[in-house]
Coordinates of C-alpha atoms in Angstrom, one line a residue:
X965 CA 23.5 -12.9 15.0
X966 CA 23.5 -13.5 11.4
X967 CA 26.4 -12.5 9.3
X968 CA 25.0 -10.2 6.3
X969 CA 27.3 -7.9 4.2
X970 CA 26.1 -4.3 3.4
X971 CA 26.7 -2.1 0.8
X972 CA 26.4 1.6 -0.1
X973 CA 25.0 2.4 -3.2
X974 CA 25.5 6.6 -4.2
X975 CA 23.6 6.7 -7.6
X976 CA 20.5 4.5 -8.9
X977 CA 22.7 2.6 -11.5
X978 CA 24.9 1.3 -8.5
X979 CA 22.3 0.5 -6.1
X980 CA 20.5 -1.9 -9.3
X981 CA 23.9 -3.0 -10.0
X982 CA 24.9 -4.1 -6.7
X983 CA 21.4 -5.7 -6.2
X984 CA 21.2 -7.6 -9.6
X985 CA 22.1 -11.0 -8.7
X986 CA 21.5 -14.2 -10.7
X987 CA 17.9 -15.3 -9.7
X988 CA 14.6 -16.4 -11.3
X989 CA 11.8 -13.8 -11.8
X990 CA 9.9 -13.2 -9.4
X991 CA 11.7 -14.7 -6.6
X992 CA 12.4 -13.2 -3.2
X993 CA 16.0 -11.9 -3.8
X994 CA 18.9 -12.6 -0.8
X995 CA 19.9 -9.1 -1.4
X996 CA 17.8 -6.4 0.0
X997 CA 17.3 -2.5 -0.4
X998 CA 17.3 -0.5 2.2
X999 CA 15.9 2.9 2.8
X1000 CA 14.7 3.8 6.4
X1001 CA 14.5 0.0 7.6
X1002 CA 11.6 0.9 9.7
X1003 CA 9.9 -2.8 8.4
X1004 CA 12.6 -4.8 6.8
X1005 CA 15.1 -4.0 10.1
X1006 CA 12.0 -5.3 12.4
X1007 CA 11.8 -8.7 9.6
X1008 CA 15.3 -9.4 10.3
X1009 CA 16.0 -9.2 14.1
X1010 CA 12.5 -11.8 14.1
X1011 CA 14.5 -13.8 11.5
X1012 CA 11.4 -13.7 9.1
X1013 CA 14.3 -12.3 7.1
X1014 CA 17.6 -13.3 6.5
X1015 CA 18.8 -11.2 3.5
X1016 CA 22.7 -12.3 2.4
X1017 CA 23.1 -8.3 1.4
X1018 CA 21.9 -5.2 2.3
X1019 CA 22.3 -2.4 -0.2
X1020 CA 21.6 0.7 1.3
X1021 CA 20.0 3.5 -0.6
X1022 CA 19.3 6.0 1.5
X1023 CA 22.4 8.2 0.6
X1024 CA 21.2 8.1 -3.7
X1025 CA 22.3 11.5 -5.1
X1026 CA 19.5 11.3 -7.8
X1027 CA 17.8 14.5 -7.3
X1028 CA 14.5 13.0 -8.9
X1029 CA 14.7 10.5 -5.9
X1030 CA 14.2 13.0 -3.3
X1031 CA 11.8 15.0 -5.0
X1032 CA 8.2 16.3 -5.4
X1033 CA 7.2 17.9 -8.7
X1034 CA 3.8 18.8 -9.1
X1035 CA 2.8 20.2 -12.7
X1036 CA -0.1 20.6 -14.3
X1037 CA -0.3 17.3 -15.7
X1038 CA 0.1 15.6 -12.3
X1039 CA 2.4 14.8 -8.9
X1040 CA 5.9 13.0 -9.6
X1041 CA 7.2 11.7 -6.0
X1042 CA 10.4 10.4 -5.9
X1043 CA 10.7 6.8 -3.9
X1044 CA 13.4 8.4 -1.3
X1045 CA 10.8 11.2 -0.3
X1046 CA 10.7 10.3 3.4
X1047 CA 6.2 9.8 4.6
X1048 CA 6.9 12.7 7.1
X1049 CA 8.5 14.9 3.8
X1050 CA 5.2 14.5 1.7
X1051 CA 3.0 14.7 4.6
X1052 CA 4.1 18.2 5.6
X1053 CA 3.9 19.6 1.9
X1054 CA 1.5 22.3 1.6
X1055 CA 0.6 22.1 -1.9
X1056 CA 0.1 18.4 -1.3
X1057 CA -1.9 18.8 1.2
X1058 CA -4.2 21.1 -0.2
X1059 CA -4.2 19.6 -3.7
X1060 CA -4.2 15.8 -2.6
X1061 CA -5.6 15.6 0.7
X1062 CA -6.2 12.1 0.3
X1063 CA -2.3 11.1 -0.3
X1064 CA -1.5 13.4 3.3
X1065 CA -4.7 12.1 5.3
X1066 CA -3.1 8.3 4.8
X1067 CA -0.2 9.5 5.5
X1068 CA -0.3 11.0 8.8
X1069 CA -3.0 8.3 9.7
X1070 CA -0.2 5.7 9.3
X1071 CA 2.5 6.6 11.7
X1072 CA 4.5 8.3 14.5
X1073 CA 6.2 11.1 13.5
X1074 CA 9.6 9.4 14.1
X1075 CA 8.3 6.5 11.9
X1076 CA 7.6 8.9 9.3
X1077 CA 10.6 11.4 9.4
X1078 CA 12.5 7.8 8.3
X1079 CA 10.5 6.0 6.5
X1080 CA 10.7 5.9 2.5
X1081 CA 7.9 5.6 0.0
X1082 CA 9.5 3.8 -1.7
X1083 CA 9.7 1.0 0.8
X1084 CA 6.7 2.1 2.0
X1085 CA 4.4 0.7 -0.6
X1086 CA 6.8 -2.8 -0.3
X1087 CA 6.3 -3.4 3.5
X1088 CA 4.9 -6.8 4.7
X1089 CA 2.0 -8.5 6.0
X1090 CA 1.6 -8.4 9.7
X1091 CA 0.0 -11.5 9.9
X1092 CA 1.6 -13.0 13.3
X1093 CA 1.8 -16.6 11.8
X1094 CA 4.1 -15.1 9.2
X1095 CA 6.1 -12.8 11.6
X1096 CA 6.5 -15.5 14.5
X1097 CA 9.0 -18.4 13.4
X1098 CA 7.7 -20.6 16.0
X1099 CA 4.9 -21.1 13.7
X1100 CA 6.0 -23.6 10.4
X1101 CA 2.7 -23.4 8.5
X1102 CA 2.9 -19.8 6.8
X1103 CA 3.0 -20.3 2.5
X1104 CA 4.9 -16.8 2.6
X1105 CA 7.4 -17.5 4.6
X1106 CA 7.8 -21.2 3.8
X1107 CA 6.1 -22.0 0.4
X1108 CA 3.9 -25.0 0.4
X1109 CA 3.7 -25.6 4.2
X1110 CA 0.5 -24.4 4.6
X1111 CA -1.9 -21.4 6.4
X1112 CA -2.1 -21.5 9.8
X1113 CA -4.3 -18.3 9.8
X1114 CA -7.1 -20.6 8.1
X1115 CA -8.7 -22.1 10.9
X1116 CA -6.7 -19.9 13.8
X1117 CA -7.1 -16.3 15.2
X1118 CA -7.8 -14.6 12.2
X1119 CA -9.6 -11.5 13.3
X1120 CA -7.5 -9.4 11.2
X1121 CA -6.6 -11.0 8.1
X1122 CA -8.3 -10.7 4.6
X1123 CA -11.9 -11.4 2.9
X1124 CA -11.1 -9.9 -0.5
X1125 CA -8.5 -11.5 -2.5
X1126 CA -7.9 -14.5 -0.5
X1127 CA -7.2 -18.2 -1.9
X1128 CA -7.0 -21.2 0.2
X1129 CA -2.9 -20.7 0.3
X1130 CA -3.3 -17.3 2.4
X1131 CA -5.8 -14.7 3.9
X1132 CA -3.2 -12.1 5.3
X1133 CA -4.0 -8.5 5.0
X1134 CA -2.1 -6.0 3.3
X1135 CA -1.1 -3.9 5.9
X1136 CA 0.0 -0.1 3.9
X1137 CA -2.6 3.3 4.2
X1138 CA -0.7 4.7 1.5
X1139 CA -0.7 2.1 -1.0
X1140 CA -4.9 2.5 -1.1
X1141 CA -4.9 6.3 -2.2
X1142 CA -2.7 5.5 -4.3
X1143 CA -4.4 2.8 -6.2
X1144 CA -7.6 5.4 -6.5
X1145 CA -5.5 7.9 -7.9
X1146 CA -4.6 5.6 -10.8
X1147 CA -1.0 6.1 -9.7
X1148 CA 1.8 4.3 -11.6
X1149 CA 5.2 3.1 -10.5
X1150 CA 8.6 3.9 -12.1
X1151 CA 10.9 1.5 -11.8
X1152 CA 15.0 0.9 -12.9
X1153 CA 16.3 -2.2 -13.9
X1154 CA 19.8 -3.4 -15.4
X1155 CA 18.0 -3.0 -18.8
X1156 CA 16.2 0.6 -17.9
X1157 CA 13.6 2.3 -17.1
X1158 CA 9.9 0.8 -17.2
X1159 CA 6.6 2.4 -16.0
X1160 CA 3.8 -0.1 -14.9
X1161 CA 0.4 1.1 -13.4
X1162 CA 0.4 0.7 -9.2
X1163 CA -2.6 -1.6 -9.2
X1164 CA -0.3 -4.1 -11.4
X1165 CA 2.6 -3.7 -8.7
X1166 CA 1.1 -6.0 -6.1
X1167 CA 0.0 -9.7 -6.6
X1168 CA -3.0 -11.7 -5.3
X1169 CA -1.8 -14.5 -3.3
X1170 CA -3.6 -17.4 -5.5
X1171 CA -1.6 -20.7 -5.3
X1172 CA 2.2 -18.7 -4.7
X1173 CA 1.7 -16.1 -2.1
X1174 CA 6.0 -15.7 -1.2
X1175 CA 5.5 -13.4 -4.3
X1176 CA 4.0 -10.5 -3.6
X1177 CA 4.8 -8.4 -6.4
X1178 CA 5.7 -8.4 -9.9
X1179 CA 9.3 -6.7 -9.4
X1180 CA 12.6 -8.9 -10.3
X1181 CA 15.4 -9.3 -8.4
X1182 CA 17.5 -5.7 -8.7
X1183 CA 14.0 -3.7 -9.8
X1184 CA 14.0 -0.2 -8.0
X1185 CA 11.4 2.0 -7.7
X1186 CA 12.1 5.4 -8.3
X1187 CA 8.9 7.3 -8.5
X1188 CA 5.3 7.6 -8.2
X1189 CA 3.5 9.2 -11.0
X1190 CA 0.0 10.7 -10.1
X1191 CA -1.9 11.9 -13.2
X1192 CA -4.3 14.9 -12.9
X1193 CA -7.7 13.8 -11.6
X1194 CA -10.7 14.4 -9.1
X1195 CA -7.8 14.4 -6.2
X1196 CA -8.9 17.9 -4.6
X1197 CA -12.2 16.4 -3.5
X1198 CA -10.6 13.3 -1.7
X1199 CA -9.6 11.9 1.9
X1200 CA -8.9 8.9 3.6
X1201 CA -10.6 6.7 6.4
X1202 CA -9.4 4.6 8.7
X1203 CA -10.8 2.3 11.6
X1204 CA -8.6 0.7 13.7
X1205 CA -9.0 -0.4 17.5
X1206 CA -7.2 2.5 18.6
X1207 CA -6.6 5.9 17.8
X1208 CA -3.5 6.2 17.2
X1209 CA -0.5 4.3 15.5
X1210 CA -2.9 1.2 14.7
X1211 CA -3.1 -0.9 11.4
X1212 CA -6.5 -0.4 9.9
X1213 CA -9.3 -2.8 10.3
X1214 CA -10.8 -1.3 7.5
X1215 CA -10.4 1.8 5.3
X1216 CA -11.5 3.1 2.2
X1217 CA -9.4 6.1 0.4
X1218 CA -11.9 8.0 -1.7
X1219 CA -11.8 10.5 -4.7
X1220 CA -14.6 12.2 -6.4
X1221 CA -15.8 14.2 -9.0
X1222 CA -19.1 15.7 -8.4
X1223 CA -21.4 17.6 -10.7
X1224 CA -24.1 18.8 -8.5
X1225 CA -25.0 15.5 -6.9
X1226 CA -24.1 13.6 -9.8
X1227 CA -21.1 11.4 -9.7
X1228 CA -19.3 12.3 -13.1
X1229 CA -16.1 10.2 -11.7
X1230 CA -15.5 8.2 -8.3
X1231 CA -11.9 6.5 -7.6
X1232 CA -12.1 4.2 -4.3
X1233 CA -9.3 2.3 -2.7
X1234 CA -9.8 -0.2 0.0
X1235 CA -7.2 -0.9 3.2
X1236 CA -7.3 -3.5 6.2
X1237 CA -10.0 -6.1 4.2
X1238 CA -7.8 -7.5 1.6
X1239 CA -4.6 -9.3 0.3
X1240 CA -3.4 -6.1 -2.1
X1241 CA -4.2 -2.6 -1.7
X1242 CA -8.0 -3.2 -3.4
X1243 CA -9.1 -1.0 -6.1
X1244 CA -13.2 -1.4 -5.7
X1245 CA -14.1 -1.3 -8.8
X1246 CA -17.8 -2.6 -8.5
X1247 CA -18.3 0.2 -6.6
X1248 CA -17.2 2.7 -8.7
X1249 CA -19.3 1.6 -11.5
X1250 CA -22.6 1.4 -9.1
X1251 CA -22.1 5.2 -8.6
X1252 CA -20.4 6.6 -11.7
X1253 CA -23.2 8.5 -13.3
X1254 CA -25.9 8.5 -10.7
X1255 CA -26.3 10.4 -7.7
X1256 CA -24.8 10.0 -4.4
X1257 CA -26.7 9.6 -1.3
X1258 CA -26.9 6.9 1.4
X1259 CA -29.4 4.7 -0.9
X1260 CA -26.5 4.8 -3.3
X1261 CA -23.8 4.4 -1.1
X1262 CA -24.9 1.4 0.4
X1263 CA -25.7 -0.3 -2.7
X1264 CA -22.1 0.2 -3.8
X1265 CA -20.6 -0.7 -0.7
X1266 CA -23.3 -4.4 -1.0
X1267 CA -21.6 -4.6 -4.3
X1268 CA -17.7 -4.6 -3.3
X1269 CA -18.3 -6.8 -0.5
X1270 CA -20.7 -9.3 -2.4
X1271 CA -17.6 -11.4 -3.3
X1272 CA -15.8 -11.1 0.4
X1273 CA -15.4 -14.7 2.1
X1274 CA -14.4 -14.1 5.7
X1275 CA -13.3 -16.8 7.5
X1276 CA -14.5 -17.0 11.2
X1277 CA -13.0 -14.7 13.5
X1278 CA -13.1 -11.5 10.6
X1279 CA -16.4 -12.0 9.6
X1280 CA -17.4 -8.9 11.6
X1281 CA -15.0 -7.3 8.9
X1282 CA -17.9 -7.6 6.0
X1283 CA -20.1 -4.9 7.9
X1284 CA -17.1 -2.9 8.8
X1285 CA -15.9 -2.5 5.4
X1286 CA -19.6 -1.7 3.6
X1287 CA -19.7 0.9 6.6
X1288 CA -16.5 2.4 6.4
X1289 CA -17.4 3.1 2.7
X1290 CA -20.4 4.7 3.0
X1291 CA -19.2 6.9 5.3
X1292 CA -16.0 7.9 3.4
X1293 CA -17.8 8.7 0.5
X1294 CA -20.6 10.6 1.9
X1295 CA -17.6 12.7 4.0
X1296 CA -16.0 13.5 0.5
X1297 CA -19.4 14.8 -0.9
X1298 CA -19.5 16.7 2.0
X1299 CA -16.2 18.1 1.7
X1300 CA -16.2 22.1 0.6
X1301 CA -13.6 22.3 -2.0
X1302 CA -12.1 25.4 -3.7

């Protein structure tokens, strides 16, 4: 057992207080935040772990925290919104499909009834080199010592954004629909309030992969801002070897705008293939403008992947990702939408 002290934070300026501790940008803090625990809880009885503090914010009394505004400029979430809150939202459900589809695609409902979006978007790789300690080459875990995962079992690890320091897959659903929604992130700090757009949250792993976002020490997020955009028309896709309660092999979250058959705007986020929840932007400018069919499909999906560099044991991942596009966004042009 590892001795940690914990702490209960009751408003937003506490909890950054508490967790604003003298460290160097960038780096992986001592002191945690803790929501529902359902990942970092699981990190620290495996000892991938060992925060010095927990500060817990699940008892925040910041209204804005815990709720979901929809206007006619867009969806505000707040970061304590529990998965199982969103996912049973009505309006949400009907007005972003694809946010709700990821949602319950994710998860048990026990998992989700706890689990905060906040820390949702935050949780790490599953890469079994990085979770098991046994193992001592893992660059997240222990910078510099190497990737075990490049020449071992690596059926499920990344082929987009990789670097010779680290192939492990970003493991969230969520995090995808959000980066095709152009979603941004509202974060507090001990200096305020900044806003920074969700595909600049996470970082490739390049030649550091221990940092895996561009948060400091004592940065909270406290929303999710969704502008207004092609979100009726939307869903999410996800293959996985089982059907239930499986991390994605591949998936592809998927918004469109259609004018006829003409693509006046497409939005595509990418799960299970890649390092950061992957915004496919080769894709999207394939289709934006033409018309989509299969023809078209495919070319875009032969696009996004053209850069992929599997490694062994996930190649089978470069067919499975072209194919799990394609069908996604042929589904969505199926969709009937009122």
């Amino acid at each position: 057992m590892r001795p940690f002290s914990y702490e209960l934070a009751t408003d937003s300026a506490s909890a950054v207080a508490l967790a604003s501790v003298p460290a160097s940008a960038h780096v992986t803090s001592s002191v945690q935040f803790i929501g529902g625990g359902t990942t970092l809880v699981d990190l620290m009885k495996l000892e991938v772990m060992q925060p010095s503090t927990l500060v817990d914010i699940s008892s925040i009394r910041d209204e804005d925290m815990h709720k979901v505004v929809q206007t006619e400029t867009g969806l505000r979430i707040g970061s304590l919104v529990s998965m199982g809150q969103l996912h049973s939202d009505k309006a949400i459900v009907r007005d972003y499909p694809i946010l709700t589809e990821s949602l319950w695609r994710a998860a048990s409902q026990q998992l989700r009834n706890m689990a905060r979006l906040g820390g949702n978007v935050l949780q790490r790789t599953r890469c079994s080199y990085f979770r098991d300690t046994s193992y001592e080459q893992c660059n997240k875990r222990i910078p510099g010592s190497g990737c075990a995962a490049l020449d071992g079992m690596n059926r499920g690890h990344a082929i987009l954004g990789t670097s010779e320091h680290c192939i492990a897959t970003y493991p969230g659903d969520w995090a995808p629909a959000l980066i095709a929604l152009d979603a941004q992130v509202e974060v507090l700090s001990r200096s305020g309030k900044r806003t920074l757009p969700f595909s600049e949250l996470h970082r490739l792993p390049g030649a550091t992969p221990h940092i895996e976002t561009n948060l400091r020490p004592g940065d909270l997020i406290t929303a999710f801002i969704i502008p207004v955009g092609p979100q009726r028309r939307s869903l999410y896709r996800k293959i996985r070897d089982r059907e239930s309660y499986q991390f994605a092999n591949a998936s592809a979250a998927v918004a469109l705008d259609l004018q006829g058959d003409v693509l006046r705007e497409v939005r595509i986020g990418l799960g299970g293939v890649a390092t950061v929840p992957w915004r496919a932007h080769r894709a999207e400018a394939m289709l934006r403008g033409r018309s989509l069919n299969e023809a078209t499909a495919t070319l875009a999906a032969e696009a996004e992947f053209k850069e992929a560099h599997p490694r062994g044991h996930n190649a089978p991942k470069v067919a499975l990702g072209k194919s799990t596009l394609i069908r996604a966004l042929l589904e969505a042009k199926a969709m009937e939408v009122s």
